[in-house]
Amino acid sequence: MNISSGDDLSSKIVFCVLNFVSVLVCVLAAILVFGLKLYRKIVYRLSLYQVLAALGFSTVETLQIVFVNYDQLSEVYRRLCTAIGLLEVYAEWVKLLFTAWVTFHLFCFAVLHKSLKKLEVLYVVTSLIIPAVIAAVPLITQSYRTEPLGCYISDGNGTDSAADVELFVLWNVPALIVLFAASIAMAVVVIKLGSKVHHRIKKIKEPITRGDQYWKALKQLLPLAAFPVLFFIFEVPVLVFDIYIAEGFVGNEGVTLTASVFIALWSMASGMTLIVHIFVARLYCSSRIHLRWYTDIQGIRGNYSSCDHTTEKAVVSLNSDSNTHFSLPACSLDGIDAA
């Protein structure tokens, strides 16, 4: 984030408020995952990593509210600005790396048919350590300074400087690389899925095979595809704004306000994606269970259709007995642990 269009108080307030809402959404998503014990499956753990990264990022961005009105000459604020800028770069990179790993994981399973569950530790370790190294670079060069939306890599006055080059190298270029690679990977995944759907339609009436198990597992992984898509939707405009500023088009309050919205919505959309997926999955699971329960009841009644009147009365009595009921099996979102 490098939006430097002058001191825009309204943009900063909108920015912090939206990020606070994003924090609440991400907290709710995390509570659902832990409350329903969905973290036992890697699909939900990968989604949870994305949401926790978004939670950390939005929390740091919300703290930028302290710079709405402050004394720039104060040593306390300068140190606080450096700390928040460092945390923001760190959190931003954590989100970026988790997005890259999720895309890689989905691509390998959908296209290469490779299960990479064993690499989960690598995903987490690299996504936590590499950002720390990168965030330390502006700290060493003392490039964390204030800008309209808070503290970030900046020269503090909006002019061309080494800080602009530093931002370009430490964020814009890596983000563009991940964006380009993720776009290609997702295009290949979509093409592969189209082929799988066509193949599935042809064999819909055949017995369940290993390929069918793969298809069921792939459906469980599909929600992960939302995260690279969200990255594309919300990061591209911000990168465009960075270029807009780099070309010298400063002083446009609309650019700052629009950027603040897109930056905050990335985290909010990540949390909402996981929440919607959980509720849709539970609704689908519940409907399947009720359908199976209804089918079983009809099957039981059908077996007695040829019985005599006495037996039929006994079955009716059994079904109407207040102490006798058919319990529904527990609804599970686990399915096949295919990742």
Short mmCIF file of C-alpha atoms in Angstrom, two decimals:
data_model
loop_
_atom_site.label_atom_id
_atom_site.label_comp_id
_atom_site.label_asym_id
_atom_site.label_seq_id
_atom_site.Cartn_x
_atom_site.Cartn_y
_atom_site.Cartn_z
CA MET A 1 0.00 0.00 0.00
CA ASN A 2 1.57 3.27 -1.10
CA ILE A 3 -1.25 5.77 -1.47
CA SER A 4 0.17 9.27 -1.06
CA SER A 5 -2.38 11.83 -2.17
CA GLY A 6 -2.21 14.33 0.67
CA ASP A 7 -3.64 14.35 4.15
CA ASP A 8 -7.11 12.93 3.66
CA LEU A 9 -8.77 12.54 7.05
CA SER A 10 -11.98 11.01 5.70
CA SER A 11 -10.09 8.34 3.76
CA LYS A 12 -8.13 7.35 6.84
CA ILE A 13 -11.26 7.08 8.97
CA VAL A 14 -13.07 4.99 6.31
CA PHE A 15 -9.96 2.86 6.01
CA CYS A 16 -9.75 2.13 9.74
CA VAL A 17 -13.50 1.53 10.14
CA LEU A 18 -13.60 -0.96 7.25
CA ASN A 19 -10.60 -2.77 8.66
CA PHE A 20 -12.27 -2.97 12.07
CA VAL A 21 -15.31 -4.59 10.43
CA SER A 22 -12.91 -6.98 8.66
CA VAL A 23 -11.45 -7.91 12.05
CA LEU A 24 -14.91 -8.82 13.34
CA VAL A 25 -15.70 -10.90 10.24
CA CYS A 26 -12.41 -12.79 10.45
CA VAL A 27 -12.87 -13.44 14.19
CA LEU A 28 -16.32 -14.90 13.49
CA ALA A 29 -14.90 -17.15 10.77
CA ALA A 30 -12.15 -18.38 13.09
CA ILE A 31 -14.67 -19.05 15.87
CA LEU A 32 -16.76 -21.17 13.50
CA VAL A 33 -13.74 -23.23 12.43
CA PHE A 34 -12.64 -23.90 16.00
CA GLY A 35 -16.16 -24.28 17.36
CA LEU A 36 -17.11 -26.88 14.76
CA LYS A 37 -13.64 -28.48 14.98
CA LEU A 38 -13.15 -28.10 11.25
CA TYR A 39 -9.44 -27.47 11.73
CA ARG A 40 -8.95 -31.23 11.72
CA LYS A 41 -9.09 -31.15 7.91
CA ILE A 42 -6.37 -29.52 5.86
CA VAL A 43 -8.84 -27.75 3.56
CA TYR A 44 -10.21 -25.79 6.50
CA ARG A 45 -6.78 -25.30 8.01
CA LEU A 46 -5.50 -23.70 4.81
CA SER A 47 -8.58 -21.49 4.75
CA LEU A 48 -8.05 -20.68 8.42
CA TYR A 49 -4.45 -19.61 7.74
CA GLN A 50 -5.75 -17.18 5.14
CA VAL A 51 -8.33 -15.81 7.54
CA LEU A 52 -5.86 -15.48 10.43
CA ALA A 53 -3.43 -13.67 8.13
CA ALA A 54 -6.24 -11.34 7.08
CA LEU A 55 -7.16 -10.87 10.75
CA GLY A 56 -3.62 -9.86 11.64
CA PHE A 57 -3.39 -7.49 8.68
CA SER A 58 -6.71 -5.79 9.41
CA THR A 59 -5.83 -5.47 13.10
CA VAL A 60 -2.63 -3.62 12.22
CA GLU A 61 -4.48 -1.44 9.72
CA THR A 62 -7.10 -0.58 12.34
CA LEU A 63 -4.32 0.67 14.62
CA GLN A 64 -3.50 3.29 12.00
CA ILE A 65 -6.33 5.32 13.52
CA VAL A 66 -3.82 6.66 16.06
CA PHE A 67 -2.28 8.70 13.26
CA VAL A 68 -5.46 10.63 12.44
CA ASN A 69 -4.24 13.54 14.50
CA TYR A 70 -0.75 13.47 15.94
CA ASP A 71 2.44 15.46 16.43
CA GLN A 72 4.88 14.42 13.70
CA LEU A 73 7.77 15.76 15.73
CA SER A 74 6.96 13.53 18.68
CA GLU A 75 9.55 10.80 19.24
CA VAL A 76 6.84 8.51 20.65
CA TYR A 77 4.77 8.75 17.47
CA ARG A 78 7.81 8.22 15.26
CA ARG A 79 8.67 5.02 17.09
CA LEU A 80 5.04 3.90 17.01
CA CYS A 81 4.88 4.66 13.30
CA THR A 82 7.94 2.50 12.68
CA ALA A 83 6.45 -0.38 14.69
CA ILE A 84 3.09 -0.26 12.90
CA GLY A 85 4.73 0.07 9.49
CA LEU A 86 6.88 -2.98 10.19
CA LEU A 87 3.87 -5.00 11.34
CA GLU A 88 1.88 -3.98 8.28
CA VAL A 89 4.58 -5.07 5.84
CA TYR A 90 4.95 -8.33 7.77
CA ALA A 91 1.19 -9.02 7.79
CA GLU A 92 0.85 -8.07 4.13
CA TRP A 93 3.57 -10.53 3.17
CA VAL A 94 2.06 -13.28 5.32
CA LYS A 95 -1.20 -12.89 3.39
CA LEU A 96 0.67 -12.89 0.08
CA LEU A 97 2.63 -16.07 0.83
CA PHE A 98 -0.37 -17.98 2.15
CA THR A 99 -2.24 -17.01 -1.01
CA ALA A 100 0.66 -18.28 -3.12
CA TRP A 101 0.81 -21.58 -1.19
CA VAL A 102 -2.95 -22.12 -1.40
CA THR A 103 -2.81 -21.60 -5.16
CA PHE A 104 0.13 -24.00 -5.42
CA HIS A 105 -1.66 -26.61 -3.29
CA LEU A 106 -4.86 -26.42 -5.34
CA PHE A 107 -2.97 -26.53 -8.63
CA CYS A 108 -0.94 -29.60 -7.64
CA PHE A 109 -4.02 -31.54 -6.57
CA ALA A 110 -6.38 -30.49 -9.36
CA VAL A 111 -3.91 -30.69 -12.23
CA LEU A 112 -1.02 -32.91 -11.15
CA HIS A 113 -3.07 -35.20 -8.85
CA LYS A 114 -0.48 -34.72 -6.11
CA SER A 115 -1.51 -34.67 -2.45
CA LEU A 116 0.78 -32.28 -0.58
CA LYS A 117 -0.53 -32.54 2.97
CA LYS A 118 2.99 -33.17 4.20
CA LEU A 119 4.05 -29.72 3.01
CA GLU A 120 1.67 -27.94 5.35
CA VAL A 121 4.45 -27.24 7.86
CA LEU A 122 6.53 -25.74 5.06
CA TYR A 123 3.62 -23.49 4.10
CA VAL A 124 3.33 -22.16 7.64
CA VAL A 125 7.05 -21.79 8.41
CA THR A 126 7.94 -19.97 5.19
CA SER A 127 4.87 -17.74 5.44
CA LEU A 128 5.91 -16.62 8.92
CA ILE A 129 9.70 -16.34 8.57
CA ILE A 130 10.21 -14.81 5.12
CA PRO A 131 7.94 -11.79 5.85
CA ALA A 132 9.99 -11.03 8.97
CA VAL A 133 13.17 -10.79 6.88
CA ILE A 134 11.52 -8.56 4.29
CA ALA A 135 9.90 -6.29 6.87
CA ALA A 136 13.30 -5.75 8.50
CA VAL A 137 14.78 -4.14 5.37
CA PRO A 138 12.84 -0.83 5.60
CA LEU A 139 13.55 -0.86 9.33
CA ILE A 140 17.27 -0.90 8.63
CA THR A 141 16.98 1.80 5.97
CA GLN A 142 14.60 3.83 8.18
CA SER A 143 11.94 3.96 5.46
CA TYR A 144 8.87 3.60 7.67
CA ARG A 145 7.17 6.99 7.69
CA THR A 146 3.69 8.46 7.67
CA GLU A 147 1.44 8.74 4.64
CA PRO A 148 -2.28 9.54 4.22
CA LEU A 149 -3.51 6.08 5.28
CA GLY A 150 -1.01 5.59 8.08
CA CYS A 151 2.58 4.37 8.37
CA TYR A 152 4.22 2.38 5.62
CA ILE A 153 7.31 2.39 3.37
CA SER A 154 7.46 6.04 2.40
CA ASP A 155 9.78 9.04 2.24
CA GLY A 156 7.18 11.04 4.16
CA ASN A 157 6.79 13.88 1.64
CA GLY A 158 5.42 12.19 -1.49
CA THR A 159 8.48 12.88 -3.68
CA ASP A 160 10.51 10.34 -5.61
CA SER A 161 13.12 8.72 -3.41
CA ALA A 162 14.86 5.52 -2.51
CA ALA A 163 11.75 4.58 -0.50
CA ASP A 164 9.74 4.37 -3.74
CA VAL A 165 12.29 1.98 -5.22
CA GLU A 166 12.30 0.01 -1.98
CA LEU A 167 8.52 -0.32 -2.06
CA PHE A 168 8.61 -1.35 -5.70
CA VAL A 169 11.18 -4.09 -5.02
CA LEU A 170 9.82 -5.32 -1.68
CA TRP A 171 6.12 -5.39 -2.54
CA ASN A 172 4.96 -4.34 -6.01
CA VAL A 173 7.20 -6.72 -7.98
CA PRO A 174 6.59 -9.79 -5.74
CA ALA A 175 2.85 -9.07 -5.71
CA LEU A 176 2.79 -8.82 -9.50
CA ILE A 177 4.73 -12.09 -9.81
CA VAL A 178 2.34 -13.93 -7.49
CA LEU A 179 -0.62 -12.34 -9.26
CA PHE A 180 0.64 -13.45 -12.68
CA ALA A 181 1.51 -16.97 -11.53
CA ALA A 182 -1.78 -17.38 -9.63
CA SER A 183 -3.77 -16.21 -12.67
CA ILE A 184 -2.10 -18.77 -14.92
CA ALA A 185 -2.50 -21.53 -12.32
CA MET A 186 -6.18 -20.79 -11.82
CA ALA A 187 -6.78 -20.69 -15.58
CA VAL A 188 -5.23 -24.15 -15.89
CA VAL A 189 -7.31 -25.41 -12.94
CA VAL A 190 -10.51 -24.10 -14.53
CA ILE A 191 -9.68 -25.83 -17.82
CA LYS A 192 -8.89 -29.04 -15.98
CA LEU A 193 -12.12 -28.84 -14.01
CA GLY A 194 -14.08 -28.35 -17.21
CA SER A 195 -12.58 -31.54 -18.55
CA LYS A 196 -13.37 -33.35 -15.28
CA VAL A 197 -16.99 -32.19 -15.34
CA HIS A 198 -17.42 -33.45 -18.89
CA HIS A 199 -15.86 -36.79 -17.93
CA ARG A 200 -18.03 -37.00 -14.81
CA ILE A 201 -21.24 -36.43 -16.78
CA LYS A 202 -20.36 -39.28 -19.10
CA LYS A 203 -19.75 -41.72 -16.25
CA ILE A 204 -22.43 -40.57 -13.85
CA LYS A 205 -24.18 -43.96 -13.88
CA GLU A 206 -21.07 -46.08 -13.43
CA PRO A 207 -19.96 -47.55 -10.04
CA ILE A 208 -17.83 -45.44 -7.74
CA THR A 209 -14.17 -45.68 -8.72
CA ARG A 210 -10.93 -44.10 -7.62
CA GLY A 211 -11.63 -41.31 -10.09
CA ASP A 212 -14.96 -40.65 -8.38
CA GLN A 213 -13.17 -40.39 -5.03
CA TYR A 214 -10.82 -37.85 -6.62
CA TRP A 215 -13.81 -35.88 -7.87
CA LYS A 216 -15.40 -35.78 -4.42
CA ALA A 217 -12.13 -34.68 -2.88
CA LEU A 218 -11.65 -32.00 -5.51
CA LYS A 219 -15.07 -30.54 -4.70
CA GLN A 220 -13.90 -30.14 -1.12
CA LEU A 221 -10.81 -28.25 -2.25
CA LEU A 222 -12.66 -25.86 -4.54
CA PRO A 223 -13.40 -23.25 -1.83
CA LEU A 224 -9.65 -22.64 -1.68
CA ALA A 225 -9.87 -21.27 -5.22
CA ALA A 226 -11.71 -18.25 -3.85
CA PHE A 227 -8.58 -16.88 -2.15
CA PRO A 228 -6.40 -16.37 -5.24
CA VAL A 229 -9.46 -14.97 -7.01
CA LEU A 230 -9.99 -12.48 -4.18
CA PHE A 231 -6.32 -11.56 -4.34
CA PHE A 232 -6.72 -10.75 -8.03
CA ILE A 233 -9.90 -8.73 -7.52
CA PHE A 234 -8.68 -6.56 -4.66
CA GLU A 235 -4.93 -6.30 -5.22
CA VAL A 236 -4.92 -5.31 -8.90
CA PRO A 237 -6.65 -1.96 -8.25
CA VAL A 238 -4.20 -1.17 -5.42
CA LEU A 239 -1.22 -1.93 -7.66
CA VAL A 240 -2.73 0.31 -10.31
CA PHE A 241 -3.06 3.07 -7.71
CA ASP A 242 0.61 2.62 -6.82
CA ILE A 243 1.54 3.12 -10.47
CA TYR A 244 -0.81 6.10 -10.60
CA ILE A 245 1.05 7.68 -7.71
CA ALA A 246 4.48 6.74 -9.06
CA GLU A 247 3.68 8.59 -12.27
CA GLY A 248 3.14 11.77 -10.28
CA PHE A 249 -0.66 11.95 -10.29
CA VAL A 250 -0.91 13.05 -6.67
CA GLY A 251 -3.50 15.11 -4.84
CA ASN A 252 -6.49 13.02 -5.88
CA GLU A 253 -8.58 12.28 -2.79
CA GLY A 254 -10.70 9.78 -4.75
CA VAL A 255 -7.64 7.59 -5.34
CA THR A 256 -6.88 7.44 -1.63
CA LEU A 257 -10.47 6.69 -0.68
CA THR A 258 -10.88 3.98 -3.33
CA ALA A 259 -7.59 2.38 -2.35
CA SER A 260 -8.60 2.33 1.32
CA VAL A 261 -11.79 0.45 0.41
CA PHE A 262 -10.04 -2.19 -1.72
CA ILE A 263 -7.29 -2.78 0.83
CA ALA A 264 -9.80 -3.37 3.62
CA LEU A 265 -12.21 -5.47 1.54
CA TRP A 266 -9.56 -8.08 0.75
CA SER A 267 -9.47 -9.17 4.38
CA MET A 268 -13.22 -8.86 4.83
CA ALA A 269 -13.89 -10.98 1.74
CA SER A 270 -11.50 -13.68 3.00
CA GLY A 271 -13.45 -14.04 6.22
CA MET A 272 -16.82 -13.95 4.46
CA THR A 273 -15.68 -16.63 2.01
CA LEU A 274 -14.92 -19.07 4.80
CA ILE A 275 -18.15 -18.25 6.66
CA VAL A 276 -20.30 -18.74 3.56
CA HIS A 277 -18.53 -21.99 2.71
CA ILE A 278 -19.14 -23.40 6.19
CA PHE A 279 -22.84 -22.53 6.15
CA VAL A 280 -23.37 -23.79 2.60
CA ALA A 281 -21.53 -27.02 3.41
CA ARG A 282 -23.60 -27.60 6.53
CA LEU A 283 -26.83 -26.84 4.66
CA TYR A 284 -25.86 -29.28 1.92
CA CYS A 285 -24.86 -31.91 4.47
CA SER A 286 -28.12 -31.48 6.40
CA SER A 287 -30.24 -31.78 3.26
CA ARG A 288 -28.41 -34.96 2.24
CA ILE A 289 -28.95 -36.50 5.67
CA HIS A 290 -32.67 -35.68 5.72
CA LEU A 291 -33.05 -37.08 2.21
CA ARG A 292 -31.30 -40.28 3.24
CA TRP A 293 -33.43 -40.52 6.39
CA TYR A 294 -36.64 -40.06 4.36
CA THR A 295 -35.48 -42.69 1.86
CA ASP A 296 -34.73 -45.15 4.65
CA ILE A 297 -38.20 -44.63 6.17
CA GLN A 298 -39.87 -45.18 2.80
CA GLY A 299 -37.78 -48.31 2.33
CA ILE A 300 -38.87 -49.72 5.68
CA ARG A 301 -42.50 -49.08 4.90
CA GLY A 302 -42.08 -50.58 1.46
CA ASN A 303 -40.74 -53.82 2.90
CA TYR A 304 -43.99 -54.27 4.81
CA SER A 305 -46.30 -53.35 1.95
CA SER A 306 -47.07 -57.02 1.25
CA CYS A 307 -47.61 -57.99 4.90
CA ASP A 308 -50.97 -58.85 6.37
CA HIS A 309 -53.14 -56.32 8.14
CA THR A 310 -51.91 -57.25 11.62
CA THR A 311 -48.28 -56.73 10.73
CA GLU A 312 -49.07 -53.44 9.01
CA LYS A 313 -50.81 -52.20 12.16
CA ALA A 314 -47.75 -53.17 14.19
CA VAL A 315 -45.47 -51.14 11.89
CA VAL A 316 -47.76 -48.12 12.10
CA SER A 317 -47.78 -48.46 15.88
CA LEU A 318 -43.99 -48.63 15.92
CA ASN A 319 -43.65 -45.48 13.82
CA SER A 320 -46.14 -43.56 15.98
CA ASP A 321 -44.72 -44.67 19.32
CA SER A 322 -43.50 -41.60 21.17
CA ASN A 323 -40.60 -43.59 22.60
CA THR A 324 -39.41 -44.76 19.19
CA HIS A 325 -37.72 -42.48 16.71
CA PHE A 326 -35.20 -42.56 13.92
CA SER A 327 -32.19 -40.45 14.91
CA LEU A 328 -30.33 -38.52 12.25
CA PRO A 329 -26.63 -39.24 11.88
CA ALA A 330 -24.30 -36.43 12.85
CA CYS A 331 -23.71 -33.93 10.11
CA SER A 332 -20.06 -33.94 9.06
CA LEU A 333 -18.27 -31.50 6.79
CA ASP A 334 -15.20 -33.66 6.61
CA GLY A 335 -16.03 -35.79 3.62
CA ILE A 336 -12.88 -37.16 2.05
CA ASP A 337 -9.57 -35.87 3.31
CA ALA A 338 -8.08 -35.61 -0.11
CA ALA A 339 -5.79 -32.68 0.14
#
